[in-house]
Short mmCIF file of C-alpha atoms in Angstrom, two decimals:
data_model
loop_
_atom_site.label_atom_id
_atom_site.label_comp_id
_atom_site.label_asym_id
_atom_site.label_seq_id
_atom_site.Cartn_x
_atom_site.Cartn_y
_atom_site.Cartn_z
CA MET A 1 -27.33 -18.53 5.90
CA THR A 2 -25.14 -16.92 8.58
CA GLN A 3 -28.14 -15.16 10.09
CA GLY A 4 -30.01 -18.46 10.21
CA ILE A 5 -27.19 -20.06 12.18
CA LEU A 6 -27.10 -17.16 14.60
CA ASP A 7 -30.86 -17.42 15.06
CA SER A 8 -30.64 -21.15 15.78
CA GLN A 9 -27.85 -20.51 18.25
CA ALA A 10 -29.98 -17.87 19.98
CA ILE A 11 -32.89 -20.32 20.21
CA ALA A 12 -30.58 -22.99 21.64
CA ALA A 13 -29.24 -20.52 24.17
CA GLU A 14 -32.76 -19.54 25.20
CA HIS A 15 -33.70 -23.23 25.48
CA CYS A 16 -30.74 -23.93 27.76
CA SER A 17 -31.14 -20.77 29.86
CA GLY A 18 -33.33 -22.60 32.32
CA LEU A 19 -30.62 -25.21 32.76
CA ILE A 20 -27.71 -22.77 33.04
CA GLY A 21 -29.05 -20.08 35.39
CA ASP A 22 -26.42 -18.48 37.56
CA ARG A 23 -23.97 -21.33 37.36
CA SER A 24 -20.38 -21.29 38.52
CA ALA A 25 -17.42 -20.65 36.22
CA PRO A 26 -16.44 -24.36 36.02
CA GLU A 27 -20.00 -25.29 35.08
CA LYS A 28 -20.00 -22.63 32.36
CA LEU A 29 -16.73 -24.12 31.07
CA PHE A 30 -18.32 -27.57 30.88
CA LEU A 31 -21.31 -26.01 29.12
CA SER A 32 -19.03 -24.45 26.50
CA THR A 33 -17.40 -27.81 25.80
CA ALA A 34 -20.77 -29.55 25.63
CA GLN A 35 -22.08 -26.99 23.13
CA SER A 36 -18.95 -27.40 21.00
CA LEU A 37 -19.20 -31.20 20.94
CA ASP A 38 -22.90 -31.09 20.07
CA PHE A 39 -22.13 -28.75 17.20
CA TRP A 40 -19.30 -30.86 15.78
CA LEU A 41 -21.45 -33.98 15.98
CA SER A 42 -24.02 -32.20 13.85
CA VAL A 43 -21.31 -31.15 11.38
CA ALA A 44 -20.06 -34.75 11.14
CA LYS A 45 -23.59 -35.93 10.33
CA LYS A 46 -23.97 -33.21 7.68
CA ARG A 47 -20.74 -34.35 6.05
CA GLU A 48 -22.23 -37.84 5.65
CA THR A 49 -25.64 -36.75 4.37
CA MET A 50 -25.09 -33.54 2.39
CA PRO A 51 -23.67 -33.31 -1.15
CA ALA A 52 -20.07 -32.12 -1.15
CA HIS A 53 -20.78 -28.65 -2.57
CA ASP A 54 -23.62 -28.06 -0.07
CA TYR A 55 -21.39 -29.18 2.79
CA LEU A 56 -18.62 -26.78 1.74
CA ALA A 57 -21.17 -23.97 1.42
CA TYR A 58 -22.40 -24.75 4.92
CA LEU A 59 -18.85 -24.51 6.32
CA ASP A 60 -18.26 -21.29 4.42
CA SER A 61 -21.43 -19.82 5.96
CA PHE A 62 -19.64 -19.53 9.31
CA GLY A 63 -16.19 -18.84 7.89
CA TRP A 64 -14.54 -22.24 8.21
CA SER A 65 -12.92 -24.45 5.55
CA ARG A 66 -12.86 -28.22 5.27
CA ARG A 67 -9.27 -28.25 6.54
CA ASN A 68 -10.24 -26.14 9.58
CA VAL A 69 -13.03 -28.48 10.67
CA LEU A 70 -11.24 -31.76 9.92
CA PRO A 71 -9.75 -32.33 13.44
CA TYR A 72 -13.13 -31.64 15.07
CA VAL A 73 -15.08 -33.81 12.64
CA LYS A 74 -12.58 -36.64 13.20
CA LEU A 75 -13.15 -36.26 16.94
CA ALA A 76 -16.94 -36.37 16.46
CA ASP A 77 -16.68 -39.53 14.33
CA PHE A 78 -14.38 -41.09 16.92
CA ILE A 79 -16.82 -40.33 19.74
CA ARG A 80 -19.74 -41.80 17.78
CA GLU A 81 -17.79 -44.98 17.11
CA HIS A 82 -15.85 -45.54 20.33
CA LEU A 83 -17.38 -43.41 23.11
CA PRO A 84 -21.09 -42.97 22.34
CA LEU A 85 -22.06 -43.79 25.91
CA GLN A 86 -19.66 -41.45 27.73
CA ILE A 87 -20.92 -38.05 26.58
CA GLY A 88 -21.41 -36.74 30.12
CA ALA A 89 -17.79 -37.48 31.05
CA LEU A 90 -16.39 -36.03 27.80
CA ALA A 91 -18.13 -32.68 28.32
CA LYS A 92 -16.03 -32.14 31.46
CA LEU A 93 -12.67 -32.50 29.70
CA ASP A 94 -10.47 -29.96 27.96
CA ILE A 95 -11.21 -29.77 24.21
CA ARG A 96 -7.45 -29.85 23.52
CA THR A 97 -7.25 -33.21 25.26
CA LEU A 98 -10.30 -34.52 23.40
CA LEU A 99 -8.77 -33.70 20.02
CA LYS A 100 -5.92 -36.10 20.79
CA LEU A 101 -8.16 -39.08 21.62
CA PRO A 102 -8.26 -40.48 18.03
CA LEU A 103 -4.46 -40.89 18.10
CA PRO A 104 -3.37 -44.54 18.60
CA ARG A 105 -1.05 -43.50 21.44
CA TYR A 106 -4.07 -42.34 23.46
CA ALA A 107 -5.84 -45.73 23.46
CA PRO A 108 -5.23 -46.17 27.24
CA ILE A 109 -6.85 -42.75 27.86
CA VAL A 110 -9.89 -43.76 25.79
CA GLU A 111 -10.19 -46.95 27.84
CA GLN A 112 -9.95 -44.92 31.06
CA ILE A 113 -12.85 -42.70 29.92
CA ARG A 114 -14.88 -45.70 28.77
CA THR A 115 -14.66 -47.44 32.15
CA GLY A 116 -15.21 -44.43 34.41
CA GLU A 117 -15.57 -40.66 34.65
CA PRO A 118 -12.03 -39.36 35.22
CA THR A 119 -11.39 -35.68 35.90
CA GLN A 120 -9.18 -33.52 33.70
CA ALA A 121 -6.43 -33.72 36.35
CA GLN A 122 -6.57 -37.53 36.31
CA ILE A 123 -6.46 -37.58 32.52
CA THR A 124 -3.47 -35.21 32.51
CA GLU A 125 -1.63 -37.48 34.94
CA SER A 126 -2.41 -40.54 32.81
CA ILE A 127 -1.08 -38.77 29.71
CA LYS A 128 2.20 -38.12 31.54
CA ASN A 129 2.50 -41.87 32.16
CA LEU A 130 1.92 -42.88 28.54
CA PRO A 131 4.89 -44.70 27.02
CA THR A 132 7.02 -42.42 24.90
CA LYS A 133 8.94 -43.21 21.76
CA PRO A 134 12.57 -43.89 22.68
CA ARG A 135 14.96 -41.25 21.48
CA GLU A 136 17.39 -42.15 18.77
CA LYS A 137 20.88 -42.93 19.92
CA TYR A 138 23.18 -39.93 19.80
CA LYS A 139 25.47 -39.97 16.81
CA SER A 140 28.80 -38.22 16.71
CA VAL A 141 29.87 -36.00 13.84
CA GLU A 142 31.99 -38.87 12.51
CA GLU A 143 28.96 -41.18 12.46
CA LYS A 144 26.80 -38.55 10.78
CA LYS A 145 29.18 -37.46 8.05
CA ASP A 146 28.04 -40.17 5.60
CA GLU A 147 24.32 -39.56 6.13
CA VAL A 148 22.29 -37.82 3.44
CA PHE A 149 20.12 -35.42 5.39
CA GLY A 150 16.53 -34.80 4.30
CA LEU A 151 16.50 -37.43 1.54
CA ASN A 152 14.72 -40.79 1.60
CA LEU A 153 16.73 -42.72 -0.97
CA THR A 154 15.72 -46.04 -2.46
CA LYS A 155 18.20 -48.88 -2.25
CA ALA A 156 19.15 -48.55 -5.92
CA THR A 157 19.62 -44.77 -5.66
CA ASP A 158 21.63 -45.11 -2.47
CA GLU A 159 23.98 -47.55 -4.20
CA ILE A 160 24.53 -45.06 -7.04
CA VAL A 161 25.16 -42.19 -4.61
CA SER A 162 27.53 -44.32 -2.52
CA ALA A 163 29.54 -45.39 -5.59
CA THR A 164 29.74 -41.79 -6.83
CA ALA A 165 30.81 -40.51 -3.41
CA GLN A 166 33.51 -43.20 -3.21
CA MET A 167 34.87 -42.23 -6.62
CA MET A 168 34.96 -38.55 -5.63
CA GLY A 169 36.45 -39.25 -2.22
CA LEU A 170 33.63 -37.39 -0.47
CA SER A 171 30.75 -38.13 1.87
CA LYS A 172 27.42 -38.87 0.22
CA GLN A 173 26.07 -35.52 1.38
CA ARG A 174 29.01 -33.61 -0.08
CA ALA A 175 28.98 -35.62 -3.33
CA ILE A 176 25.33 -34.70 -3.94
CA GLU A 177 26.10 -31.04 -3.22
CA GLU A 178 29.03 -30.91 -5.67
CA ASN A 179 27.11 -32.66 -8.44
CA CYS A 180 24.17 -30.30 -7.93
CA LYS A 181 26.53 -27.32 -8.17
CA LEU A 182 27.79 -28.66 -11.50
CA VAL A 183 24.23 -29.00 -12.79
CA GLN A 184 23.46 -25.43 -11.65
CA GLU A 185 26.45 -24.10 -13.54
CA LEU A 186 25.44 -25.93 -16.69
CA MET A 187 21.82 -24.72 -16.40
CA THR A 188 22.78 -21.05 -15.80
CA GLY A 189 24.81 -20.67 -18.98
CA VAL A 190 28.37 -21.45 -17.83
CA ASP A 191 30.44 -22.93 -20.63
CA PRO A 192 29.92 -26.73 -20.30
CA VAL A 193 33.48 -27.56 -21.39
CA ASP A 194 35.04 -25.29 -18.74
CA ALA A 195 32.64 -26.43 -16.00
CA ILE A 196 33.23 -30.13 -16.64
CA ALA A 197 37.01 -29.57 -16.91
CA ARG A 198 37.09 -27.87 -13.51
CA PHE A 199 34.94 -30.63 -12.02
CA LYS A 200 37.26 -33.37 -13.33
CA GLN A 201 40.36 -31.53 -12.19
CA GLN A 202 38.95 -31.17 -8.67
CA PHE A 203 37.62 -34.70 -8.18
CA VAL A 204 39.01 -37.09 -10.79
CA SER A 205 42.15 -37.73 -8.74
CA HIS A 206 40.00 -39.45 -6.11
CA ALA A 207 38.48 -41.94 -8.56
CA GLU A 208 39.59 -45.54 -8.21
CA PRO A 209 40.22 -47.23 -11.57
CA VAL A 210 38.03 -50.23 -12.37
CA LYS A 211 39.85 -53.32 -13.54
CA ALA A 212 39.03 -54.68 -16.98
CA ASP A 213 38.16 -58.17 -15.69
CA GLU A 214 35.62 -56.61 -13.29
CA ILE A 215 33.90 -54.87 -16.22
CA VAL A 216 33.67 -58.11 -18.17
CA ALA A 217 32.28 -59.96 -15.16
CA THR A 218 29.59 -57.31 -14.73
CA GLU A 219 28.54 -57.39 -18.39
CA LEU A 220 28.24 -61.18 -18.42
CA GLN A 221 26.46 -61.57 -15.08
CA THR A 222 23.16 -63.44 -15.48
CA ASP A 223 22.79 -65.36 -12.21
CA PHE A 224 20.86 -62.72 -10.25
CA GLU A 225 17.68 -63.03 -8.21
CA PRO A 226 14.61 -61.88 -10.18
CA TYR A 227 13.17 -58.65 -8.79
CA PRO A 228 9.88 -56.80 -9.46
CA VAL A 229 9.79 -53.53 -11.39
CA GLN A 230 7.27 -51.24 -13.04
CA TRP A 231 7.55 -48.99 -16.09
CA HIS A 232 5.53 -46.84 -18.51
CA GLU A 233 4.60 -47.86 -22.02
CA GLU A 234 2.53 -45.36 -24.01
CA GLY A 235 1.07 -43.85 -20.85
CA VAL A 236 0.15 -47.21 -19.30
CA ILE A 237 1.82 -48.52 -16.12
CA HIS A 238 3.08 -52.10 -16.37
CA ALA A 239 4.76 -54.35 -13.81
CA SER A 240 6.80 -57.52 -14.17
CA TRP A 241 9.80 -59.41 -12.88
CA VAL A 242 13.33 -58.87 -14.24
CA ASN A 243 14.55 -62.32 -15.21
CA LYS A 244 16.83 -61.56 -18.15
CA VAL A 245 19.02 -58.63 -19.14
CA GLU A 246 20.54 -58.02 -22.55
CA GLY A 247 23.03 -55.20 -22.55
CA ASP A 248 21.34 -52.10 -21.11
CA ASN A 249 17.81 -53.47 -21.59
CA ALA A 250 15.64 -55.86 -19.61
CA LEU A 251 13.30 -58.31 -21.34
CA LEU A 252 9.98 -58.18 -19.47
CA GLU A 253 6.75 -60.13 -19.89
CA ALA A 254 3.42 -58.37 -19.28
CA ASN A 255 -0.10 -58.80 -20.67
CA ASP A 256 0.97 -61.73 -22.89
CA ALA A 257 3.64 -59.60 -24.56
CA VAL A 258 7.41 -59.18 -24.23
CA TYR A 259 8.87 -55.71 -23.77
CA SER A 260 12.50 -54.60 -24.12
CA VAL A 261 12.88 -51.73 -21.65
CA PRO A 262 16.04 -49.77 -20.79
CA LEU A 263 17.17 -50.52 -17.25
CA ALA A 264 17.35 -46.79 -16.54
CA GLU A 265 13.58 -46.48 -17.12
CA LEU A 266 12.61 -49.20 -14.64
CA LYS A 267 11.35 -48.43 -11.16
CA ARG A 268 12.18 -51.17 -8.71
CA ILE A 269 9.37 -52.27 -6.32
CA ASN A 270 10.86 -52.90 -2.88
CA ILE A 271 8.08 -55.25 -1.82
CA ASN A 272 10.05 -56.61 1.17
CA ALA A 273 10.39 -53.14 2.67
CA ILE A 274 6.66 -52.52 2.21
CA LYS A 275 5.81 -55.84 3.91
CA GLU A 276 8.15 -55.09 6.82
CA GLU A 277 6.52 -51.69 7.40
CA ILE A 278 3.07 -53.32 7.40
CA ASN A 279 4.08 -56.20 9.70
CA ASP A 280 5.84 -53.90 12.15
CA HIS A 281 2.75 -51.64 12.32
CA LYS A 282 4.81 -48.71 11.12
CA LYS A 283 3.49 -45.87 8.99
CA LEU A 284 3.86 -46.82 5.36
CA SER A 285 5.85 -44.41 3.26
CA TYR A 286 3.95 -42.23 0.81
CA PRO A 287 2.35 -42.98 -1.64
CA TYR A 288 1.82 -46.67 -0.75
CA GLN A 289 0.27 -45.65 2.56
CA GLN A 290 -2.84 -44.15 0.93
CA LEU A 291 -3.30 -47.10 -1.44
CA TYR A 292 -3.08 -49.49 1.51
CA ILE A 293 -5.66 -47.51 3.52
CA ASN A 294 -8.07 -47.30 0.59
CA ALA A 295 -7.79 -51.05 -0.10
CA VAL A 296 -8.35 -51.96 3.57
CA ASN A 297 -11.42 -49.71 3.79
CA ALA A 298 -12.85 -51.09 0.54
CA LYS A 299 -12.42 -54.64 1.81
CA GLN A 300 -14.06 -53.82 5.15
CA GLU A 301 -17.03 -52.09 3.53
CA TYR A 302 -17.57 -55.09 1.23
CA ILE A 303 -17.46 -57.51 4.18
CA THR A 304 -19.94 -55.28 6.00
CA LEU A 305 -22.24 -55.37 2.97
CA GLN A 306 -22.24 -59.17 3.02
CA ALA A 307 -23.09 -59.23 6.74
CA LEU A 308 -26.04 -56.81 6.56
CA PRO A 309 -29.49 -58.40 6.86
CA GLU A 310 -31.85 -58.12 3.90
CA GLY A 311 -33.56 -54.74 3.72
CA ASP A 312 -31.14 -53.06 6.13
CA GLU A 313 -31.45 -49.27 5.93
CA THR A 314 -27.67 -48.80 5.85
CA TYR A 315 -27.14 -51.00 2.77
CA ASP A 316 -27.18 -48.16 0.22
CA SER A 317 -24.82 -45.93 2.22
CA THR A 318 -22.43 -48.84 2.83
CA LEU A 319 -22.42 -49.73 -0.89
CA LYS A 320 -21.71 -46.09 -1.68
CA GLN A 321 -18.74 -46.12 0.69
CA TYR A 322 -17.41 -49.33 -0.85
CA ILE A 323 -17.54 -47.84 -4.37
CA ARG A 324 -15.90 -44.67 -3.07
CA TRP A 325 -12.96 -46.53 -1.52
CA MET A 326 -12.43 -48.61 -4.66
CA SER A 327 -12.46 -45.46 -6.77
CA CYS A 328 -10.01 -43.75 -4.41
CA ALA A 329 -7.66 -46.74 -4.61
CA GLU A 330 -7.60 -46.68 -8.41
CA SER A 331 -7.41 -42.90 -8.87
CA GLY A 332 -4.74 -42.59 -6.17
CA ALA A 333 -2.64 -45.33 -7.74
CA ASN A 334 -2.88 -43.67 -11.17
CA ARG A 335 -2.04 -40.26 -9.73
CA ASN A 336 1.03 -41.59 -7.93
CA GLU A 337 2.04 -43.95 -10.74
CA ILE A 338 1.70 -47.17 -8.73
CA TRP A 339 0.88 -50.50 -10.34
CA PHE A 340 -1.45 -52.86 -8.51
CA ASP A 341 -3.63 -55.75 -9.66
CA ARG A 342 -7.07 -54.12 -9.98
CA ASN A 343 -8.85 -57.40 -10.73
CA GLU A 344 -7.49 -58.96 -7.55
CA LEU A 345 -8.81 -56.08 -5.44
CA GLU A 346 -12.21 -55.87 -7.15
CA GLU A 347 -12.92 -59.59 -7.42
CA HIS A 348 -11.02 -61.14 -4.51
CA LEU A 349 -10.37 -58.21 -2.09
CA ARG A 350 -6.61 -58.74 -2.30
CA LEU A 351 -4.00 -55.97 -2.53
CA VAL A 352 -1.24 -57.24 -4.84
CA LEU A 353 1.59 -54.87 -5.80
CA VAL A 354 3.62 -57.26 -7.96
CA PRO A 355 2.43 -59.80 -10.55
CA ASP A 356 1.55 -63.11 -8.88
CA GLY A 357 2.46 -61.52 -5.54
CA GLU A 358 1.00 -62.10 -2.11
CA ASP A 359 -1.96 -60.29 -0.56
CA LEU A 360 -0.83 -57.40 1.66
CA ILE A 361 -4.21 -57.00 3.42
CA ALA A 362 -4.98 -60.66 4.13
CA ALA A 363 -4.77 -60.19 7.91
CA VAL A 364 -6.81 -56.97 8.21
CA ALA A 365 -10.36 -55.71 7.68
CA ASN A 366 -11.96 -59.13 8.03
CA GLU A 367 -14.69 -58.01 10.44
CA PRO A 368 -17.89 -56.13 9.48
CA ARG A 369 -17.94 -52.45 10.37
CA PHE A 370 -21.55 -51.59 11.10
CA LYS A 371 -22.94 -48.08 11.18
CA ARG A 372 -22.03 -46.11 14.27
CA LYS A 373 -24.50 -46.01 17.13
CA GLU A 374 -26.37 -42.76 17.28
CA ILE A 375 -26.03 -40.73 20.46
CA LYS A 376 -29.55 -40.45 21.87
CA THR A 377 -28.96 -37.49 24.20
CA SER A 378 -26.96 -34.35 23.58
CA PHE A 379 -23.94 -33.35 25.62
CA LEU A 380 -25.96 -30.51 27.14
CA GLU A 381 -28.72 -32.85 28.29
CA ALA A 382 -26.22 -35.30 29.74
CA LEU A 383 -24.41 -32.50 31.54
CA TYR A 384 -27.34 -30.56 33.00
CA SER A 385 -30.59 -32.48 32.85
CA GLY A 386 -29.51 -35.33 35.07
CA VAL A 387 -30.54 -37.87 32.42
CA PRO A 388 -28.10 -40.81 32.68
CA ASP A 389 -26.00 -41.47 29.57
CA VAL A 390 -26.74 -45.21 29.61
CA PRO A 391 -27.99 -47.83 32.04
CA SER A 392 -25.49 -48.34 34.83
CA LEU A 393 -23.09 -51.27 34.81
CA GLU A 394 -25.09 -52.72 37.71
CA GLN A 395 -28.28 -52.73 35.62
CA ARG A 396 -26.57 -54.10 32.53
CA LEU A 397 -25.18 -57.00 34.55
CA LYS A 398 -28.67 -57.79 35.82
CA ASP A 399 -30.03 -57.71 32.26
CA ALA A 400 -27.22 -59.86 30.82
CA ASP A 401 -28.40 -63.00 29.02
CA ASP A 402 -25.49 -65.25 29.97
CA TRP A 403 -22.12 -65.43 31.69
CA ASP A 404 -20.19 -64.54 28.52
CA GLU A 405 -21.94 -61.18 28.43
CA ILE A 406 -21.28 -60.63 32.15
CA ALA A 407 -17.55 -61.36 31.75
CA SER A 408 -17.42 -58.98 28.80
CA LEU A 409 -19.17 -56.17 30.69
CA VAL A 410 -16.74 -56.32 33.63
CA ARG A 411 -13.78 -57.01 31.30
CA CYS A 412 -12.83 -60.10 33.34
CA ASN A 413 -12.13 -57.98 36.41
CA ASN A 414 -13.30 -59.41 39.75
CA LYS A 415 -13.05 -56.03 41.52
CA THR A 416 -15.37 -54.41 38.96
CA LEU A 417 -17.87 -57.25 39.35
CA THR A 418 -17.79 -57.11 43.15
CA GLN A 419 -18.33 -53.34 43.27
CA ALA A 420 -21.25 -53.54 40.83
CA MET A 421 -22.95 -56.21 42.97
CA GLU A 422 -22.65 -54.37 46.31
CA THR A 423 -26.33 -53.35 46.43
CA TRP A 424 -27.76 -56.52 44.86
CA THR A 425 -30.33 -58.62 46.67
CA ILE A 426 -29.66 -62.26 47.56
CA GLU A 427 -31.96 -63.38 44.73
CA GLU A 428 -30.09 -61.25 42.17
CA LYS A 429 -26.73 -62.63 43.28
CA GLU A 430 -28.11 -66.16 43.15
CA LEU A 431 -29.29 -65.61 39.55
CA LEU A 432 -25.77 -64.55 38.54
CA ILE A 433 -24.31 -67.70 40.14
CA THR A 434 -26.86 -69.77 38.18
CA LYS A 435 -25.69 -68.18 34.92
CA LEU A 436 -22.10 -69.00 35.87
CA ALA A 437 -23.06 -72.62 36.61
CA ALA A 438 -24.77 -72.93 33.22
CA PHE A 439 -21.60 -71.64 31.59
CA LEU A 440 -19.45 -74.14 33.51
CA GLU A 441 -21.63 -77.04 32.43
CA THR A 442 -21.14 -76.30 28.72
CA SER A 443 -17.58 -74.92 28.82
CA PHE A 444 -15.95 -76.72 31.76
CA THR A 445 -12.71 -77.62 29.98
CA THR A 446 -12.10 -74.09 28.74
CA ALA A 447 -13.22 -72.40 31.94
CA ILE A 448 -11.48 -74.63 34.49
CA GLN A 449 -8.81 -76.74 32.89
CA ASP A 450 -7.59 -73.84 30.70
CA LYS A 451 -8.09 -71.40 33.62
CA GLU A 452 -10.31 -68.98 31.69
CA LEU A 453 -11.97 -68.09 35.02
CA SER A 454 -8.75 -67.51 36.91
CA TRP A 455 -9.75 -63.84 37.34
CA LEU A 456 -12.88 -64.74 39.33
CA HIS A 457 -12.78 -65.01 43.13
CA HIS A 458 -12.75 -68.65 44.22
CA VAL A 459 -15.75 -68.15 46.55
CA SER A 460 -18.03 -67.26 43.63
CA LEU A 461 -16.60 -70.13 41.61
CA ALA A 462 -17.21 -72.57 44.47
CA LYS A 463 -20.86 -71.49 44.75
CA ALA A 464 -21.40 -72.17 41.06
CA LEU A 465 -19.59 -75.52 41.21
CA SER A 466 -21.85 -76.61 44.09
CA LYS A 467 -24.81 -76.47 41.67
CA LEU A 468 -23.23 -79.10 39.40
CA GLU A 469 -22.76 -82.84 39.74
CA PHE A 470 -19.40 -84.39 38.90
CA GLU A 471 -18.05 -87.80 37.97
CA VAL A 472 -15.05 -88.65 40.14
CA ASN A 473 -13.56 -92.13 40.34
CA GLN A 474 -16.64 -93.41 38.51
CA GLN A 475 -18.91 -92.01 41.23
CA VAL A 476 -21.41 -89.13 41.06
CA CYS A 477 -20.35 -86.44 43.54
CA LYS A 478 -21.09 -82.89 44.67
CA PHE A 479 -18.38 -80.27 44.94
CA HIS A 480 -17.25 -79.66 48.53
CA LYS A 481 -14.31 -77.23 48.65
CA PHE A 482 -10.94 -76.19 47.20
CA ILE A 483 -7.64 -77.13 48.83
CA ASP A 484 -4.65 -74.83 48.19
CA TYR A 485 -6.56 -73.03 45.42
CA GLY A 486 -4.41 -71.28 42.85
CA THR A 487 -1.20 -73.14 43.73
CA VAL A 488 0.63 -75.98 42.00
CA GLU A 489 -0.66 -78.30 44.74
CA GLU A 490 -4.32 -77.35 44.18
CA LEU A 491 -6.83 -80.12 44.95
CA TRP A 492 -10.63 -80.37 44.74
CA SER A 493 -12.69 -82.07 47.44
CA PHE A 494 -15.97 -83.85 46.60
CA LYS A 495 -18.62 -85.71 48.59
CA THR A 496 -20.50 -88.74 47.36
CA GLU A 497 -24.18 -89.38 48.09
CA GLN A 498 -23.04 -91.67 50.92
CA GLY A 499 -20.97 -88.86 52.49
CA GLU A 500 -17.58 -90.23 51.40
CA VAL A 501 -14.96 -87.53 50.72
CA ILE A 502 -12.87 -87.82 47.55
CA VAL A 503 -9.91 -85.52 46.87
CA VAL A 504 -8.46 -85.28 43.33
CA PRO A 505 -6.37 -82.84 41.26
CA ARG A 506 -8.18 -80.31 39.10
CA ASN A 507 -7.36 -82.09 35.80
CA GLU A 508 -9.20 -85.28 36.86
CA VAL A 509 -12.57 -83.57 37.30
CA LYS A 510 -15.45 -84.12 34.81
CA VAL A 511 -18.91 -82.54 34.85
CA PHE A 512 -21.75 -85.09 35.14
CA ARG A 513 -24.89 -82.88 34.93
CA PHE A 514 -26.44 -79.59 36.06
#
C-alpha cells in the first residue's frame, strides 16, 4: 500500500512538473501548501466513503493515526463547507494559520478570506486585532484561600465541603487535604481508633455545636422547592422530582411506580446551570456537552432529510448520519450515566433532561444542512494553471436574477457594488437599476420606510425611483429629487403630469405602478 502511495505521488509530481519548472522559493512554498490541502481533502472524502477499518488501514499505510489526521481533516471539511470557492487564496497562506480557521474566534478571518485574497502578512495583522478574552481579575492570597483548586464541585458537594471546613476551622482546600490524609491513613493499615482519635483531637475544638431546636427544624422541614434528580435501580437510570422526603429517603415517582431512595444515592440535576451555559453560548461542562452536540446534529440531519427532494442522491448518506447521531446520543448518555427522554428526542426532536422538562435545543438546528459543495478544481490547478476559482463578483452580479441576490452578493456594501460595476456598460448598469426598481415596487415599505436600502448610494436609488409612478396628494406623480437626504428633515420632490412640484416627507409616499 505504501509503495502505491509513493507511486501516485511520483505520478502527481511528474504531472505538475510542467507547471512548476524553475519557480521561485515563495512559489514552491505555495505549491507545498496546495499539495497538502489537496491531499487532506482526499483524506476527508475517504473518511466519508470508506468503512472504518479500511480508513484506519489507509492512514496506517503512511504511518499516521486517526488522532494525527484529525486537525487536518477538520480543516478540509471546513474548507469544503465554508470556503469552497477560495482555494487559490488558501494555498498562499501558512498551514499553521489555516488549521486555526475552524475555531469560532477566527470567524472574522474566514470572512476576510471569503471576500478577498489577503496575504499572509495581512492575515497575521488581522489576527493580532482579534478580540481577546479578558483576563480574570487578580485575586489576593486572602481572596484565594477559600478556593478549592482543580476541583469542579457541584452545588450540593460545595455545601458539604463548606460546612465541613467551617466545623474544622479551615479553608475548603485545607479541609479536603486533611480529610484525604485521614482516609490514606485508614487505607494504609494505620489503627483506625488511633487515627480517628488524633483527627478529633486536632480539629474537634473548632467545631461549632448545633442547637437541638435547629436539628428538629431540619428533620421536620417539608416546605422546599421540588428539584430534579436521577438514580440507579437495578442497573437502570431513572429521573424524577423530589417532592417528599421521609427521614433519610426520598419518595420518587417514575414509570408509574413509586421508589423509596436514600438521599445519599441521588444525583441532583442542575438544569438551571445547564440552561445558562447554553444561553450564554459557553462550552457545556462534560459530559452534557457531548449529549447536547449529538442531539443537535441528529435534529439537523432529520430536518435535512425532510427538505431533500424525492430521489436525491444524498438521502441515504443523510439518513445514515441521522441514525449515527441518535445512536451516539444514546450510547454516550448510557456511558456517562445521564438520563434523558429518549422518546422525546426520537419522536419530537426535543432534548429533555428532566421529566416533563423543557426542550434544550428548541432554538438550534432548525435549518437543513445540505451536502457540502464539491471543489471542482484542485489547489494546484487554482494556483498554477490560471483557471479562476469561480466566476468573478462582477459576473455573478450580471447573472443575478433579482435585487435580493445582488444585495446578498455585495453584502449590502455600496463600495463593493460600485467597484464591481466600474467596467460595466451603460446597458448593464441600466439593467441593474431596473432590477432595483422591480424590487422597490413590491417591497417599498420595507426598502424605503424601514430603510432597508440605507446602505445604497442615493444616486442609484433616485435612478430606480424615477422608473416608478407614485401617488402623492391623490395625484399620480414621477419622482424628481431628494431634499436633505439622510437627515431628519429629509423630503422627496415629485412632479405631476402638469409639471406641478409636490414636496412631501418620506413616510407619505406610496407607489402607484411600475
